[in-house]
Amino acid sequence: MRELDASGTALAGGSEVLQLIRNDLPWEGSVVEGPFLIKRGHYYYLFYSGECYANHRYCVGVARSEQVTGPYEKAAAPILSSGRGFAGPGHCVVVTDLGGDATGLEDQIDMKPS
């Protein structure tokens, strides 16, 4: 994470990179990527992808914090993983409708025969 300037289109001068999470869980493999951050109630939820996008171990995880800058507490296991004919869910986003209901979306590879 890094602070933006007042225009919101460039990095703030003198701002520093803040690493919110690290790949420290076995299922995350050698990388965590594709972050998406939302605030719901008193918590910030950081959705992210772990492992390699090119295999069936690619998954989506979530971490939460009461402060946007952390510290973030991760769920021990991924919240989305391969199964039921699909592989490699990743890069989750959450959209909220006008009624306030949230829906998560992610990309996956369709492994079912065509």
CSV table of C-alpha atoms in Angstrom, one decimal:
chain,number,residue,atom,x,y,z
A,1,MET,CA,0.0,0.0,0.0
A,2,ARG,CA,1.2,3.5,-0.7
A,3,GLU,CA,-0.3,7.0,-0.2
A,4,LEU,CA,-1.6,8.9,-3.1
A,5,ASP,CA,-1.4,12.7,-3.6
A,6,ALA,CA,-4.4,15.0,-3.4
A,7,SER,CA,-5.4,14.3,-7.0
A,8,GLY,CA,-5.6,10.6,-6.4
A,9,THR,CA,-3.8,9.9,-9.6
A,10,ALA,CA,-0.1,9.9,-8.5
A,11,LEU,CA,1.9,8.7,-5.6
A,12,ALA,CA,2.5,11.2,-2.8
A,13,GLY,CA,6.0,12.6,-2.6
A,14,GLY,CA,8.0,11.0,0.1
A,15,SER,CA,5.4,8.3,0.8
A,16,GLU,CA,6.7,4.8,1.5
A,17,VAL,CA,5.5,1.3,0.6
A,18,LEU,CA,3.7,-0.5,3.4
A,19,GLN,CA,3.5,-4.3,3.1
A,20,LEU,CA,0.2,-5.4,4.6
A,21,ILE,CA,0.7,-9.2,4.4
A,22,ARG,CA,3.4,-11.8,3.5
A,23,ASN,CA,3.2,-15.3,2.0
A,24,ASP,CA,3.7,-17.1,5.4
A,25,LEU,CA,1.0,-19.8,5.1
A,26,PRO,CA,1.8,-23.1,3.4
A,27,TRP,CA,-1.1,-22.8,0.9
A,28,GLU,CA,0.1,-19.4,-0.3
A,29,GLY,CA,3.2,-20.8,-2.0
A,30,SER,CA,5.9,-18.3,-3.1
A,31,VAL,CA,3.6,-15.3,-3.8
A,32,VAL,CA,0.6,-13.4,-2.6
A,33,GLU,CA,-0.9,-11.0,-5.2
A,34,GLY,CA,-4.1,-9.4,-6.6
A,35,PRO,CA,-5.2,-7.5,-3.4
A,36,PHE,CA,-8.7,-6.1,-3.0
A,37,LEU,CA,-9.6,-4.1,0.1
A,38,ILE,CA,-13.0,-3.3,1.5
A,39,LYS,CA,-14.4,-2.0,4.8
A,40,ARG,CA,-17.5,-3.6,6.3
A,41,GLY,CA,-18.5,-2.5,9.8
A,42,HIS,CA,-15.5,-2.1,12.0
A,43,TYR,CA,-13.1,-4.2,9.9
A,44,TYR,CA,-11.1,-3.8,6.7
A,45,TYR,CA,-11.1,-7.1,4.7
A,46,LEU,CA,-8.1,-7.7,2.4
A,47,PHE,CA,-8.8,-10.4,-0.2
A,48,TYR,CA,-5.8,-11.7,-2.1
A,49,SER,CA,-4.6,-14.6,-4.3
A,50,GLY,CA,-1.9,-17.1,-3.3
A,51,GLU,CA,0.3,-19.7,-5.1
A,52,CYS,CA,0.8,-19.7,-8.9
A,53,TYR,CA,-2.0,-18.7,-11.2
A,54,ALA,CA,-1.1,-21.4,-13.7
A,55,ASN,CA,-1.9,-24.4,-11.5
A,56,HIS,CA,-4.8,-25.9,-9.5
A,57,ARG,CA,-3.3,-24.7,-6.2
A,58,TYR,CA,-4.1,-21.0,-6.9
A,59,CYS,CA,-6.6,-19.8,-4.3
A,60,VAL,CA,-8.1,-16.8,-2.7
A,61,GLY,CA,-7.5,-15.8,0.9
A,62,VAL,CA,-8.7,-13.1,3.2
A,63,ALA,CA,-7.3,-11.2,6.1
A,64,ARG,CA,-8.9,-8.5,8.4
A,65,SER,CA,-7.8,-5.6,10.5
A,66,GLU,CA,-9.5,-2.8,12.4
A,67,GLN,CA,-7.0,-0.3,10.8
A,68,VAL,CA,-6.4,0.1,7.1
A,69,THR,CA,-2.7,-0.1,7.7
A,70,GLY,CA,-2.9,-3.3,9.7
A,71,PRO,CA,-1.9,-5.5,11.4
A,72,TYR,CA,-3.9,-8.0,9.3
A,73,GLU,CA,-5.0,-11.3,10.7
A,74,LYS,CA,-5.3,-14.0,8.0
A,75,ALA,CA,-7.8,-16.9,7.8
A,76,ALA,CA,-5.8,-20.1,8.2
A,77,ALA,CA,-7.1,-21.6,5.0
A,78,PRO,CA,-8.2,-20.2,1.6
A,79,ILE,CA,-11.8,-19.1,1.2
A,80,LEU,CA,-11.9,-20.1,-2.5
A,81,SER,CA,-10.0,-23.0,-4.0
A,82,SER,CA,-10.2,-25.3,-7.0
A,83,GLY,CA,-13.1,-27.8,-7.3
A,84,ARG,CA,-16.4,-28.7,-9.0
A,85,GLY,CA,-14.9,-28.5,-12.5
A,86,PHE,CA,-13.1,-25.2,-12.0
A,87,ALA,CA,-9.5,-24.5,-11.1
A,88,GLY,CA,-7.4,-21.6,-10.0
A,89,PRO,CA,-9.8,-19.0,-8.5
A,90,GLY,CA,-8.0,-15.7,-8.1
A,91,HIS,CA,-8.2,-11.9,-8.1
A,92,CYS,CA,-11.4,-11.6,-6.0
A,93,VAL,CA,-13.3,-8.4,-6.0
A,94,VAL,CA,-16.4,-7.6,-4.0
A,95,VAL,CA,-19.2,-5.4,-5.4
A,96,THR,CA,-22.0,-3.9,-3.3
A,97,ASP,CA,-25.4,-3.3,-4.8
A,98,LEU,CA,-27.7,-0.3,-4.0
A,99,GLY,CA,-29.3,-2.3,-1.1
A,100,GLY,CA,-26.0,-2.8,0.6
A,101,ASP,CA,-25.7,-6.5,-0.3
A,102,ALA,CA,-22.1,-7.7,-1.2
A,103,THR,CA,-21.2,-10.3,-3.8
A,104,GLY,CA,-17.7,-11.7,-4.4
A,105,LEU,CA,-16.4,-12.2,-8.0
A,106,GLU,CA,-13.3,-14.0,-9.1
A,107,ASP,CA,-11.7,-15.5,-12.2
A,108,GLN,CA,-11.4,-19.3,-12.7
A,109,ILE,CA,-10.4,-21.8,-15.3
A,110,ASP,CA,-13.2,-24.0,-16.6
A,111,MET,CA,-11.8,-27.6,-16.5
A,112,LYS,CA,-15.1,-29.3,-17.6
A,113,PRO,CA,-15.0,-31.0,-21.0
A,114,SER,CA,-16.7,-29.0,-23.7
